[in-house]
Coordinates of C-alpha atoms in Angstrom, one line a residue:
V1 CA 103.9 43.1 83.2
A2 CA 107.5 44.3 82.8
E3 CA 109.5 44.2 79.5
F4 CA 113.2 43.7 79.9
Q5 CA 116.3 42.6 78.1
L6 CA 119.1 40.5 79.8
S7 CA 122.6 39.6 79.0
A8 CA 123.0 36.9 76.4
G9 CA 122.0 33.5 77.9
A10 CA 121.0 35.0 81.3
Q11 CA 117.7 34.2 83.1
A12 CA 115.7 36.2 85.6
F13 CA 113.8 35.0 88.6
L14 CA 111.6 36.6 91.2
N15 CA 111.2 34.5 94.4
T16 CA 112.3 31.4 92.4
T17 CA 109.7 32.2 89.7
G18 CA 111.2 32.5 86.3
Q19 CA 110.4 35.9 84.6
V20 CA 109.5 36.2 80.9
S21 CA 109.7 39.7 79.4
G22 CA 106.3 41.1 78.4
V23 CA 104.5 38.1 79.9
T24 CA 105.0 37.6 83.7
E25 CA 102.8 39.7 86.0
N26 CA 104.1 41.0 89.3
D27 CA 102.9 43.4 92.1
F28 CA 105.2 46.5 92.1
T29 CA 103.5 48.3 95.0
N30 CA 106.6 47.7 97.0
P31 CA 110.2 47.3 95.8
V32 CA 110.9 43.8 94.3
F33 CA 114.2 42.0 93.7
Y34 CA 115.1 40.2 90.5
S35 CA 117.7 37.5 90.6
V36 CA 119.6 37.4 87.3
Q37 CA 121.7 34.3 86.6
S38 CA 124.3 34.5 83.9
A39 CA 125.1 31.6 81.6
A40 CA 128.3 31.1 83.6
G41 CA 126.2 30.6 86.8
E42 CA 126.8 34.1 88.4
I43 CA 123.8 35.5 90.2
I44 CA 123.2 39.2 90.7
S45 CA 120.2 40.7 92.7
W46 CA 118.5 43.7 91.1
E47 CA 116.2 46.0 93.2
V48 CA 113.3 47.3 91.1
Q49 CA 111.1 50.2 92.3
V50 CA 108.1 51.4 90.4
Q51 CA 106.8 54.9 91.3
R52 CA 103.9 56.9 89.9
A53 CA 105.1 60.2 88.5
S54 CA 102.6 63.1 88.0
A55 CA 102.7 66.7 86.7
E56 CA 100.7 68.4 89.4
I57 CA 100.9 71.8 91.1
S58 CA 99.9 70.9 94.6
A59 CA 100.2 74.3 96.2
F60 CA 100.4 77.9 94.9
D61 CA 100.5 81.3 96.8
I62 CA 101.5 84.9 96.4
P63 CA 103.8 85.8 99.3
A64 CA 103.9 89.5 98.5
A65 CA 100.2 89.9 98.9
N66 CA 98.9 91.1 102.3
F67 CA 95.8 89.0 101.7
S68 CA 95.4 86.1 99.2
N69 CA 93.1 83.2 98.6
V70 CA 94.0 80.5 96.1
T71 CA 91.8 77.8 94.5
I72 CA 93.3 74.9 92.6
T73 CA 91.2 72.6 90.4
A74 CA 92.0 69.1 89.2
T75 CA 91.6 70.3 85.6
G76 CA 94.7 72.6 85.8
E77 CA 93.2 75.9 86.7
I78 CA 94.5 78.1 89.5
T79 CA 92.8 81.4 90.6
A80 CA 94.5 83.6 93.1
Y81 CA 92.6 86.5 94.6
V82 CA 94.9 89.2 96.1
S83 CA 94.4 92.5 97.9
E84 CA 94.2 95.5 95.7
E85 CA 97.6 97.0 96.6
T86 CA 99.4 94.0 95.3
N87 CA 101.7 94.7 92.3
I88 CA 100.7 91.9 90.0
T89 CA 103.2 92.9 87.3
D90 CA 106.1 91.6 89.3
I91 CA 105.1 88.5 91.3
K92 CA 107.4 85.8 92.6
A93 CA 104.9 83.0 93.1
S94 CA 105.4 80.2 95.7
F95 CA 104.5 76.8 94.5
S96 CA 104.9 73.0 95.0
V97 CA 105.0 70.5 92.2
S98 CA 105.0 66.7 92.0
T99 CA 108.2 65.0 93.2
G100 CA 110.9 65.3 90.5
A101 CA 108.7 67.3 88.1
S102 CA 110.0 70.3 86.3
I103 CA 108.0 73.5 85.7
M104 CA 108.4 76.3 83.2
I105 CA 106.7 79.3 81.5
N106 CA 107.4 79.8 77.8
E107 CA 110.3 77.3 78.1
V108 CA 111.9 79.3 81.0
D109 CA 112.5 77.3 84.1
Q110 CA 110.6 78.5 87.2
E111 CA 111.8 78.5 90.8
S112 CA 109.4 78.9 93.7
E113 CA 109.6 82.4 95.3
I114 CA 112.5 83.3 93.0
T115 CA 111.3 83.7 89.4
S116 CA 109.3 86.8 88.7
N117 CA 106.4 87.0 86.3
D118 CA 103.8 89.5 85.1
F119 CA 100.3 88.2 86.0
T120 CA 98.4 91.1 84.5
D121 CA 97.0 88.5 82.0
L122 CA 96.5 84.8 82.4
V123 CA 99.8 82.9 82.8
T124 CA 100.3 79.3 81.6
Y125 CA 102.7 77.0 83.5
K126 CA 103.9 73.7 81.9
V127 CA 104.7 70.9 84.3
I128 CA 106.7 67.9 83.1
S129 CA 106.6 64.7 85.3
L130 CA 109.5 62.3 85.7
A131 CA 107.6 60.0 83.5
G132 CA 107.6 62.6 80.7
E133 CA 103.9 63.6 81.1
E134 CA 103.2 67.3 80.3
K135 CA 100.3 69.2 81.9
L136 CA 99.4 72.9 81.4
W137 CA 98.3 74.9 84.3
K138 CA 96.5 78.2 83.7
V139 CA 97.0 80.7 86.5
S140 CA 94.9 83.9 87.0
V141 CA 95.7 86.5 89.6
I142 CA 92.8 88.8 90.4
W143 CA 92.6 91.9 92.5
S144 CA 90.0 91.7 95.1
G145 CA 88.8 94.6 97.3
A146 CA 86.7 94.9 100.4
K147 CA 85.0 98.2 99.7
I148 CA 81.5 99.7 99.9
I149 CA 81.3 101.4 96.5
E150 CA 77.7 102.7 96.6
F151 CA 75.1 103.0 99.4
D152 CA 71.6 104.3 99.4
F153 CA 68.0 104.0 100.8
A154 CA 65.3 103.4 98.2
E155 CA 62.6 103.9 100.8
A156 CA 63.7 107.5 101.4
D157 CA 61.9 110.2 99.3
Y158 CA 65.1 112.2 99.6
S159 CA 68.6 111.0 100.4
N160 CA 72.2 112.2 100.0
V161 CA 75.0 109.7 100.8
I162 CA 78.6 110.7 101.4
I163 CA 81.2 107.9 101.3
D164 CA 84.5 108.7 102.9
E165 CA 86.6 105.9 101.4
A166 CA 89.8 106.9 103.2
N167 CA 88.3 106.7 106.6
R168 CA 85.6 104.0 105.7
Q169 CA 82.8 106.3 107.0
I170 CA 79.4 106.6 105.3
T171 CA 76.9 109.4 106.2
A172 CA 73.4 109.2 104.8
Y173 CA 71.1 112.2 105.1
V174 CA 67.4 111.3 104.6
D175 CA 64.2 113.3 104.8
L176 CA 62.4 113.7 108.1
D177 CA 59.5 111.4 106.9
T178 CA 61.9 108.4 106.6
D179 CA 61.7 106.0 109.5
I180 CA 65.4 105.2 110.2
N181 CA 64.4 102.5 112.7
A182 CA 63.6 100.0 110.0
L183 CA 65.5 100.6 106.7
K184 CA 66.7 98.4 103.9
A185 CA 70.1 99.6 102.6
A186 CA 70.9 99.2 98.9
F187 CA 74.7 98.8 98.3
D188 CA 77.4 97.8 95.9
L189 CA 80.5 96.1 97.1
S190 CA 83.8 95.2 95.5
S191 CA 83.4 92.2 93.1
G192 CA 82.8 89.0 95.1
A193 CA 82.9 90.7 98.5
I194 CA 80.3 90.0 101.2
A195 CA 79.0 92.3 104.0
S196 CA 77.8 91.5 107.4
I197 CA 76.6 93.3 110.6
S198 CA 77.4 91.6 113.9
G199 CA 78.0 88.4 112.0
I200 CA 74.7 88.5 110.1
Q201 CA 75.2 88.6 106.3
Q202 CA 73.6 91.5 104.6
S203 CA 71.7 91.4 101.3
S204 CA 71.4 94.7 99.3
G205 CA 67.8 96.0 99.3
V206 CA 66.6 93.1 101.4
T207 CA 68.0 93.1 105.0
V208 CA 66.3 95.4 107.4
N209 CA 68.3 97.3 110.1
D210 CA 67.7 99.9 112.8
F211 CA 69.9 102.9 111.8
S212 CA 68.9 105.1 114.8
N213 CA 72.4 104.5 116.0
E214 CA 75.6 104.1 114.0
L215 CA 76.1 100.7 112.5
T216 CA 79.4 98.9 111.5
Y217 CA 79.5 96.9 108.3
S218 CA 82.2 94.2 108.0
V219 CA 83.2 93.7 104.3
T220 CA 85.3 90.6 103.4
S221 CA 87.0 90.3 100.1
L222 CA 87.6 87.1 98.0
A223 CA 91.2 87.5 99.1
G224 CA 90.1 87.2 102.8
E225 CA 90.7 90.9 103.6
E226 CA 88.2 92.3 106.1
T227 CA 87.5 96.0 106.4
L228 CA 85.1 97.8 108.8
W229 CA 82.8 100.6 107.6
S230 CA 80.8 102.9 109.9
V231 CA 77.4 104.0 108.7
Q232 CA 75.4 106.9 110.2
V233 CA 71.9 107.8 109.0
V234 CA 70.6 111.3 109.8
N235 CA 67.1 112.7 109.3
S236 CA 67.5 116.1 107.6
G237 CA 64.9 118.8 107.2
A238 CA 64.4 121.9 105.1
D239 CA 62.5 124.1 107.6
I240 CA 62.7 127.6 109.0
T241 CA 62.3 127.1 112.7
S242 CA 62.5 130.7 113.8
F243 CA 62.3 134.1 112.1
E244 CA 62.8 137.6 113.6
I245 CA 63.2 141.3 112.5
P246 CA 65.8 142.6 114.9
S247 CA 65.4 146.3 113.8
A248 CA 61.7 146.4 114.6
T249 CA 60.9 147.8 118.0
F250 CA 57.8 145.7 118.0
S251 CA 57.3 142.6 115.9
N252 CA 55.1 139.5 115.9
V253 CA 56.0 136.5 113.7
E254 CA 53.7 133.7 112.7
I255 CA 55.1 130.6 111.2
G256 CA 52.4 128.7 109.4
A257 CA 52.0 125.0 108.6
N258 CA 52.1 125.6 104.9
N259 CA 55.6 127.1 104.8
E260 CA 54.3 130.6 105.1
I261 CA 55.7 133.2 107.5
T262 CA 54.0 136.5 108.3
A263 CA 55.9 139.1 110.3
Y264 CA 54.1 142.1 111.7
V265 CA 56.3 145.1 112.4
S266 CA 55.9 148.6 113.7
E267 CA 55.1 151.2 111.1
E268 CA 58.5 153.1 111.2
I269 CA 60.3 150.1 109.7
D270 CA 61.8 150.5 106.3
L271 CA 60.8 147.4 104.4
T272 CA 63.1 148.0 101.5
D273 CA 66.3 147.2 103.5
L274 CA 65.6 144.6 106.2
V275 CA 68.1 142.3 107.8
T276 CA 66.4 139.2 109.4
T277 CA 67.6 136.6 111.8
F278 CA 66.4 133.0 111.4
D279 CA 67.1 129.4 112.5
I280 CA 66.9 126.6 109.9
S281 CA 67.2 122.8 109.9
E282 CA 70.8 121.7 110.8
G283 CA 73.0 121.6 107.8
S284 CA 70.4 123.0 105.3
K285 CA 71.1 125.8 102.9
I286 CA 69.0 128.9 102.4
T287 CA 68.8 131.2 99.4
V288 CA 66.7 134.0 97.9
D289 CA 66.8 134.1 94.1
D290 CA 69.9 131.8 94.3
I291 CA 71.7 134.2 96.6
D292 CA 72.9 132.6 99.9
Q293 CA 71.4 134.1 103.0
S294 CA 73.1 134.6 106.3
S295 CA 71.1 135.2 109.5
G296 CA 71.7 138.7 110.9
V297 CA 73.7 139.7 107.8
T298 CA 71.9 139.5 104.5
S299 CA 69.6 142.4 103.6
N300 CA 66.4 142.1 101.5
N301 CA 63.5 144.3 100.2
F302 CA 60.3 143.0 101.8
T303 CA 58.0 145.4 100.1
D304 CA 56.5 142.3 98.4
V305 CA 56.5 138.7 99.5
I306 CA 59.9 137.1 99.4
T307 CA 60.4 133.4 98.8
Y308 CA 63.2 131.6 100.6
K309 CA 64.4 128.3 99.2
L310 CA 65.6 125.8 101.8
T311 CA 67.7 122.8 100.7
S312 CA 68.2 120.0 103.2
Q313 CA 71.3 117.8 103.5
A314 CA 69.2 115.0 102.0
G315 CA 68.5 117.1 98.9
E316 CA 64.9 118.0 99.7
E317 CA 63.8 121.5 98.6
K318 CA 61.1 123.6 100.3
L319 CA 59.9 127.1 99.4
W320 CA 59.0 129.4 102.2
D321 CA 56.9 132.6 101.5
V322 CA 57.7 135.4 103.9
S323 CA 55.5 138.5 104.2
V324 CA 56.5 141.5 106.3
I325 CA 53.6 143.8 107.1
R326 CA 53.8 147.1 108.9
S327 CA 51.3 147.3 111.7
G328 CA 50.4 150.4 113.7
A329 CA 48.6 151.0 117.0
D330 CA 46.8 154.2 116.1
I331 CA 43.2 155.3 116.5
I332 CA 42.3 156.4 113.0
S333 CA 38.7 157.5 113.6
F334 CA 36.4 157.9 116.6
E335 CA 32.7 158.6 117.0
L336 CA 30.0 158.7 119.7
D337 CA 26.9 157.1 118.4
E338 CA 24.6 158.5 121.1
A339 CA 25.6 162.1 120.5
T340 CA 23.3 164.2 118.3
F341 CA 26.3 166.4 117.5
S342 CA 29.9 165.7 118.1
I343 CA 33.4 166.9 117.0
V344 CA 36.3 164.7 117.4
T345 CA 39.9 165.9 117.4
I346 CA 42.7 163.3 117.0
N347 CA 46.2 164.4 117.9
E348 CA 48.3 161.5 116.5
A349 CA 51.6 163.0 117.6
D350 CA 50.6 163.2 121.2
Q351 CA 48.3 160.1 121.0
K352 CA 45.5 162.4 122.4
L353 CA 41.8 162.3 121.3
T354 CA 39.2 165.0 122.2
A355 CA 35.5 164.6 121.5

């Protein structure tokens, strides 16, 4: 129902139907033509178009962001996730609004991809339609990363994880008892990010994988950025695998199952100043009384038992007790049981015995 005012004495018709202001109903889906006849008989045709005018933001983006993902709700909320390197203090947003509508922030007119704003905090746009309707749009710009922040294995008795963020490489050292063929990794990602391996989404502390070979995690941010992270898991021990006394002309070394080493050496060896050679688990650290030991270099006093401490790359510590015992090949006494009388002479220098 249209309300209108005509020139004095004029009448309006629509398809020969007389029109009464505030009374006559018409369909304005398409343009209509009013015929207005003056009191003098002059007739003028008036085209009337009725259009719906709204105050919507129909599209919004951050062109400067390498990666962005924008959601727009009907209630006037816009959330834009952008990659972490985006400078959100100086953003020229790209947007589309309803036909003919104006848009402003704090009464400052906005132009798509031209006007710069600081989106550190929530920003409110006001959109005014051609019909005069005002609608407030709240816009949040949020940094979104695609990183693995923490990574560990709860099943391992000992573990040490090194995350090289720059190269997106993760190396996890675990003890020798850990079965790396079936492990559940526990991890933290950038807020909202998801991780997958070969297209299979991963759940922290739940998904089982075989880590006997290097695996690649794909991490996708809320902004749509995808990064690839290589993960290598290594069994790491804290064992002494070989032990020798190079200065001993004769030696015999026994490595026991209970982390005990016994080295028998010839009697001329000075136990107070011995340099030993040894092999240990790859990457492990070896000390005596907190002093680093170097194979073939470090000297120690082996008069009493010495305890070596081995620390694996996984953080496991083992104590190894090492005993060095002088052992001779002398005949100390000699008797003949069948002889009624006997005299025995032992010449140790010449290794000669006379009975």
